[in-house]
Amino acid sequence: EVQLVESGGGLVQPGASLKLSCVASGFTFSDYWMSWVRQTPGKTMEWIGDIKYDGSYTNYAPSLKNRFTISRDNAKSTLYLQMSNVRSEDTATYYCTRRVSHWFAYWGQGTLVTVSS
Amino acid sequence: DVVMTQTPVSLSVSLGGQVSISCRSSQSLVHNNGNTYLSWYLQKPGQSPQLLIYKVSNRFSGISDRFSGSGSGTDFTLKISRVEPDDLGVYYCGQGTQYPYTFGAGTKLELK
């Protein structure tokens, strides 16, 4: 069974940094592109970016690429999202997803990030 | 960016009924390789989104044949027949043809 378990969310102050993790199981992690998608409190879904199966290539939403970095450790079956200089508009639930071709086949349960002073 | 417009915003249905949700894109979703990467997701209350349909009309593993997708170019439809209580939630369309990938704002399906 495919499982994606995110962690690392919480309350963070504006301007701070935060690193989210997603541990994958139930499939060969190193075979798949992975993505991060976030959902705002108003339920808007926003694609953040994705990373190639070997970590050699990443794509980002233009509005986020200067502050967010996606990486992976295939030996640990873990996906990461490094967030820097966070803003109130980054408050959202962050989902780790397993991409299949050009769609999001599996989603984690999400981790909530709240940016507030 | 490709803007995805879903209508209606919300929908009331009786159990056993049929509904359709529309999704329109601001640009054609036909990829250079000839495929159309339009997918549908359902987010049940308190849960993560789940994939229902990919490439316009292909049902994902384990998805009931009561769900069907159709359309082409910029105009797409999700139909749900014989609606069951477990179908309630928010439906999103999403495009994977062009970066950045984008989603519609969602259609909430409720019981009448």
CSV table of C-alpha atoms in Angstrom, one decimal:
chain,number,residue,atom,x,y,z
A,1,GLU,CA,0.0,0.0,0.0
A,2,VAL,CA,1.4,3.4,-1.0
A,3,GLN,CA,1.9,5.6,2.1
A,4,LEU,CA,3.1,9.2,2.2
A,5,VAL,CA,3.6,10.7,5.7
A,6,GLU,CA,4.4,14.4,6.0
A,7,SER,CA,5.8,16.0,9.1
A,8,GLY,CA,7.5,19.2,10.1
A,9,GLY,CA,4.6,21.6,10.0
A,10,GLY,CA,3.6,23.9,12.9
A,11,LEU,CA,3.5,27.5,13.9
A,12,VAL,CA,6.3,29.6,12.5
A,13,GLN,CA,7.1,33.3,12.6
A,14,PRO,CA,7.2,35.5,9.5
A,15,GLY,CA,10.7,35.5,7.9
A,16,ALA,CA,11.7,32.2,9.5
A,17,SER,CA,12.6,29.0,7.7
A,18,LEU,CA,11.0,25.6,7.9
A,19,LYS,CA,11.8,22.2,6.5
A,20,LEU,CA,9.0,19.7,5.8
A,21,SER,CA,9.6,16.0,5.3
A,22,CYS,CA,7.6,13.2,3.6
A,23,VAL,CA,8.5,9.6,4.2
A,24,ALA,CA,7.3,7.2,1.5
A,25,SER,CA,6.6,3.5,1.7
A,26,GLY,CA,4.8,0.8,-0.2
A,27,PHE,CA,6.6,1.6,-3.5
A,28,THR,CA,10.1,2.1,-4.9
A,29,PHE,CA,10.6,5.7,-4.1
A,30,SER,CA,13.5,6.2,-6.4
A,31,ASP,CA,11.4,5.3,-9.4
A,32,TYR,CA,9.0,8.2,-9.2
A,33,TRP,CA,8.8,11.9,-9.7
A,34,MET,CA,7.4,13.5,-6.5
A,35,SER,CA,5.6,16.8,-6.0
A,36,TRP,CA,4.5,19.2,-3.2
A,37,VAL,CA,1.0,20.7,-3.4
A,38,ARG,CA,-0.5,23.1,-0.9
A,39,GLN,CA,-4.0,24.0,0.1
A,40,THR,CA,-4.8,27.3,1.6
A,41,PRO,CA,-7.3,27.8,4.4
A,42,GLY,CA,-9.7,29.0,1.7
A,43,LYS,CA,-9.2,25.6,0.0
A,44,THR,CA,-7.3,26.9,-3.0
A,45,MET,CA,-4.9,24.2,-4.3
A,46,GLU,CA,-1.5,25.3,-5.5
A,47,TRP,CA,1.2,23.2,-7.1
A,48,ILE,CA,4.6,24.1,-5.5
A,49,GLY,CA,7.0,22.1,-7.5
A,50,ASP,CA,8.3,18.6,-8.3
A,51,ILE,CA,11.5,16.7,-8.4
A,52,LYS,CA,12.8,14.0,-10.8
A,53,TYR,CA,13.2,10.4,-9.5
A,54,ASP,CA,17.0,10.8,-9.2
A,55,GLY,CA,16.9,14.3,-7.8
A,56,SER,CA,18.7,15.7,-10.8
A,57,TYR,CA,15.9,18.1,-11.9
A,58,THR,CA,13.3,20.3,-10.2
A,59,ASN,CA,10.5,22.5,-11.3
A,60,TYR,CA,8.9,25.2,-9.2
A,61,ALA,CA,5.9,27.5,-9.3
A,62,PRO,CA,7.5,30.8,-10.4
A,63,SER,CA,6.0,32.7,-7.5
A,64,LEU,CA,7.8,30.3,-5.0
A,65,LYS,CA,11.0,29.3,-6.7
A,66,ASN,CA,13.1,31.9,-4.9
A,67,ARG,CA,12.1,30.8,-1.4
A,68,PHE,CA,11.2,27.1,-1.7
A,69,THR,CA,13.6,24.2,-2.4
A,70,ILE,CA,12.6,20.6,-3.0
A,71,SER,CA,15.0,17.8,-2.5
A,72,ARG,CA,15.0,14.1,-1.8
A,73,ASP,CA,17.0,11.3,-0.2
A,74,ASN,CA,16.3,8.1,-2.1
A,75,ALA,CA,18.2,6.0,0.5
A,76,LYS,CA,15.7,7.2,3.1
A,77,SER,CA,12.7,7.3,0.8
A,78,THR,CA,12.1,10.8,1.9
A,79,LEU,CA,11.1,14.0,0.2
A,80,TYR,CA,11.8,17.4,1.6
A,81,LEU,CA,10.5,20.9,1.2
A,82,GLN,CA,12.7,23.7,2.5
A,83,MET,CA,10.8,26.9,3.0
A,84,SER,CA,12.6,30.1,3.7
A,85,ASN,CA,11.5,33.7,4.5
A,86,VAL,CA,8.0,32.4,5.1
A,87,ARG,CA,5.1,34.8,4.8
A,88,SER,CA,1.5,34.8,6.1
A,89,GLU,CA,0.3,33.7,2.7
A,90,ASP,CA,2.3,30.5,3.0
A,91,THR,CA,-0.1,29.4,5.7
A,92,ALA,CA,-1.6,26.2,4.2
A,93,THR,CA,-1.7,22.4,4.5
A,94,TYR,CA,1.2,21.0,2.6
A,95,TYR,CA,0.8,17.7,0.7
A,96,CYS,CA,3.4,15.4,-0.6
A,97,THR,CA,2.3,13.6,-3.7
A,98,ARG,CA,3.5,10.9,-5.9
A,99,ARG,CA,3.4,11.9,-9.5
A,100,VAL,CA,2.5,9.5,-12.3
A,101,SER,CA,3.2,11.0,-15.6
A,102,HIS,CA,1.4,14.4,-15.4
A,103,TRP,CA,-1.0,13.8,-12.5
A,104,PHE,CA,-1.0,13.3,-8.8
A,105,ALA,CA,-1.8,9.7,-8.1
A,106,TYR,CA,-1.2,9.5,-4.4
A,107,TRP,CA,-1.4,12.1,-1.6
A,108,GLY,CA,-0.2,12.2,1.9
A,109,GLN,CA,-2.4,13.3,4.8
A,110,GLY,CA,-0.8,16.7,4.8
A,111,THR,CA,1.0,18.8,7.4
A,112,LEU,CA,-0.3,22.2,8.4
A,113,VAL,CA,2.0,25.2,8.4
A,114,THR,CA,0.8,28.4,10.1
A,115,VAL,CA,2.8,31.6,9.7
A,116,SER,CA,2.0,34.1,12.4
A,117,SER,CA,3.8,36.2,14.9
B,1,ASP,CA,-0.4,30.2,-16.2
B,2,VAL,CA,-3.3,28.1,-17.3
B,3,VAL,CA,-6.4,29.2,-15.5
B,4,MET,CA,-8.9,26.4,-14.7
B,5,THR,CA,-12.5,27.5,-14.2
B,6,GLN,CA,-14.9,25.1,-12.6
B,7,THR,CA,-18.7,25.5,-12.5
B,8,PRO,CA,-20.8,25.3,-10.6
B,9,VAL,CA,-19.2,26.3,-7.3
B,10,SER,CA,-21.6,24.0,-5.5
B,11,LEU,CA,-24.1,21.4,-6.4
B,12,SER,CA,-27.0,19.8,-4.5
B,13,VAL,CA,-28.0,16.3,-5.4
B,14,SER,CA,-30.3,13.6,-4.2
B,15,LEU,CA,-28.9,10.2,-3.5
B,16,GLY,CA,-29.1,8.1,-6.6
B,17,GLY,CA,-29.2,11.1,-8.8
B,18,GLN,CA,-26.7,12.3,-11.5
B,19,VAL,CA,-24.6,15.4,-11.7
B,20,SER,CA,-22.1,17.0,-14.0
B,21,ILE,CA,-19.3,19.3,-13.2
B,22,SER,CA,-17.7,21.5,-15.8
B,23,CYS,CA,-14.0,22.5,-16.0
B,24,ARG,CA,-12.7,25.0,-18.6
B,25,SER,CA,-9.1,25.9,-19.2
B,26,SER,CA,-7.8,29.2,-20.5
B,27,GLN,CA,-5.6,27.4,-23.0
B,28,SER,CA,-5.8,24.1,-24.8
B,29,LEU,CA,-4.6,21.2,-22.6
B,30,VAL,CA,-3.3,19.2,-25.6
B,31,HIS,CA,0.3,18.5,-24.9
B,32,ASN,CA,3.0,18.5,-27.6
B,33,ASN,CA,3.0,14.7,-27.3
B,34,GLY,CA,-0.7,14.6,-28.2
B,35,ASN,CA,-2.0,13.7,-24.8
B,36,THR,CA,-4.4,15.8,-22.8
B,37,TYR,CA,-3.4,16.0,-19.1
B,38,LEU,CA,-6.7,16.9,-17.4
B,39,SER,CA,-7.4,15.1,-14.1
B,40,TRP,CA,-10.1,15.1,-11.5
B,41,TYR,CA,-9.7,14.8,-7.8
B,42,LEU,CA,-12.1,14.4,-4.9
B,43,GLN,CA,-11.5,15.7,-1.4
B,44,LYS,CA,-13.9,14.1,1.0
B,45,PRO,CA,-14.5,16.0,4.3
B,46,GLY,CA,-11.5,15.9,6.6
B,47,GLN,CA,-9.4,13.9,4.0
B,48,SER,CA,-6.7,14.5,1.5
B,49,PRO,CA,-7.5,14.8,-2.2
B,50,GLN,CA,-7.7,11.5,-4.1
B,51,LEU,CA,-7.3,11.0,-7.8
B,52,LEU,CA,-10.4,9.9,-9.7
B,53,ILE,CA,-9.7,10.5,-13.4
B,54,TYR,CA,-6.6,11.1,-15.4
B,55,LYS,CA,-6.0,12.1,-19.0
B,56,VAL,CA,-9.6,13.3,-19.3
B,57,SER,CA,-11.4,10.0,-19.1
B,58,ASN,CA,-9.3,7.3,-17.5
B,59,ARG,CA,-10.5,6.1,-14.1
B,60,PHE,CA,-7.8,5.6,-11.5
B,61,SER,CA,-7.4,2.2,-9.8
B,62,GLY,CA,-10.4,1.3,-7.7
B,63,ILE,CA,-12.6,4.2,-8.9
B,64,SER,CA,-16.2,3.2,-9.6
B,65,ASP,CA,-17.5,3.3,-13.1
B,66,ARG,CA,-20.2,5.7,-11.9
B,67,PHE,CA,-17.5,8.4,-12.4
B,68,SER,CA,-16.8,9.3,-16.0
B,69,GLY,CA,-14.8,12.1,-17.6
B,70,SER,CA,-15.1,13.6,-21.0
B,71,GLY,CA,-14.0,16.6,-23.1
B,72,SER,CA,-11.2,17.9,-25.2
B,73,GLY,CA,-9.2,21.0,-25.8
B,74,THR,CA,-10.4,23.5,-23.2
B,75,ASP,CA,-13.7,22.1,-22.2
B,76,PHE,CA,-14.1,19.1,-19.8
B,77,THR,CA,-16.8,17.4,-17.8
B,78,LEU,CA,-17.0,15.0,-14.9
B,79,LYS,CA,-20.2,13.1,-14.6
B,80,ILE,CA,-21.3,11.2,-11.5
B,81,SER,CA,-24.2,8.8,-11.8
B,82,ARG,CA,-26.2,7.1,-9.0
B,83,VAL,CA,-24.7,9.4,-6.4
B,84,GLU,CA,-23.8,7.7,-3.1
B,85,PRO,CA,-23.1,9.3,0.3
B,86,ASP,CA,-19.4,8.6,-0.1
B,87,ASP,CA,-19.3,10.8,-3.2
B,88,LEU,CA,-19.9,14.0,-1.2
B,89,GLY,CA,-17.0,16.5,-0.9
B,90,VAL,CA,-15.2,18.9,-3.1
B,91,TYR,CA,-14.2,18.0,-6.7
B,92,TYR,CA,-11.2,19.7,-8.3
B,93,CYS,CA,-10.0,19.6,-11.9
B,94,GLY,CA,-6.3,20.0,-12.5
B,95,GLN,CA,-4.1,20.3,-15.6
B,96,GLY,CA,-0.6,18.8,-16.0
B,97,THR,CA,0.0,19.9,-19.6
B,98,GLN,CA,1.9,23.0,-18.9
B,99,TYR,CA,4.0,24.3,-16.0
B,100,PRO,CA,3.0,25.5,-13.5
B,101,TYR,CA,0.4,22.8,-13.0
B,102,THR,CA,-2.8,24.4,-11.9
B,103,PHE,CA,-6.1,23.5,-10.3
B,104,GLY,CA,-9.7,24.7,-10.5
B,105,ALA,CA,-11.3,26.3,-7.4
B,106,GLY,CA,-13.4,23.3,-6.7
B,107,THR,CA,-17.0,22.3,-6.8
B,108,LYS,CA,-18.7,21.2,-3.6
B,109,LEU,CA,-21.1,18.4,-3.9
B,110,GLU,CA,-23.8,18.3,-1.2
B,111,LEU,CA,-26.9,16.4,-0.4
B,112,LYS,CA,-30.2,18.0,-1.3
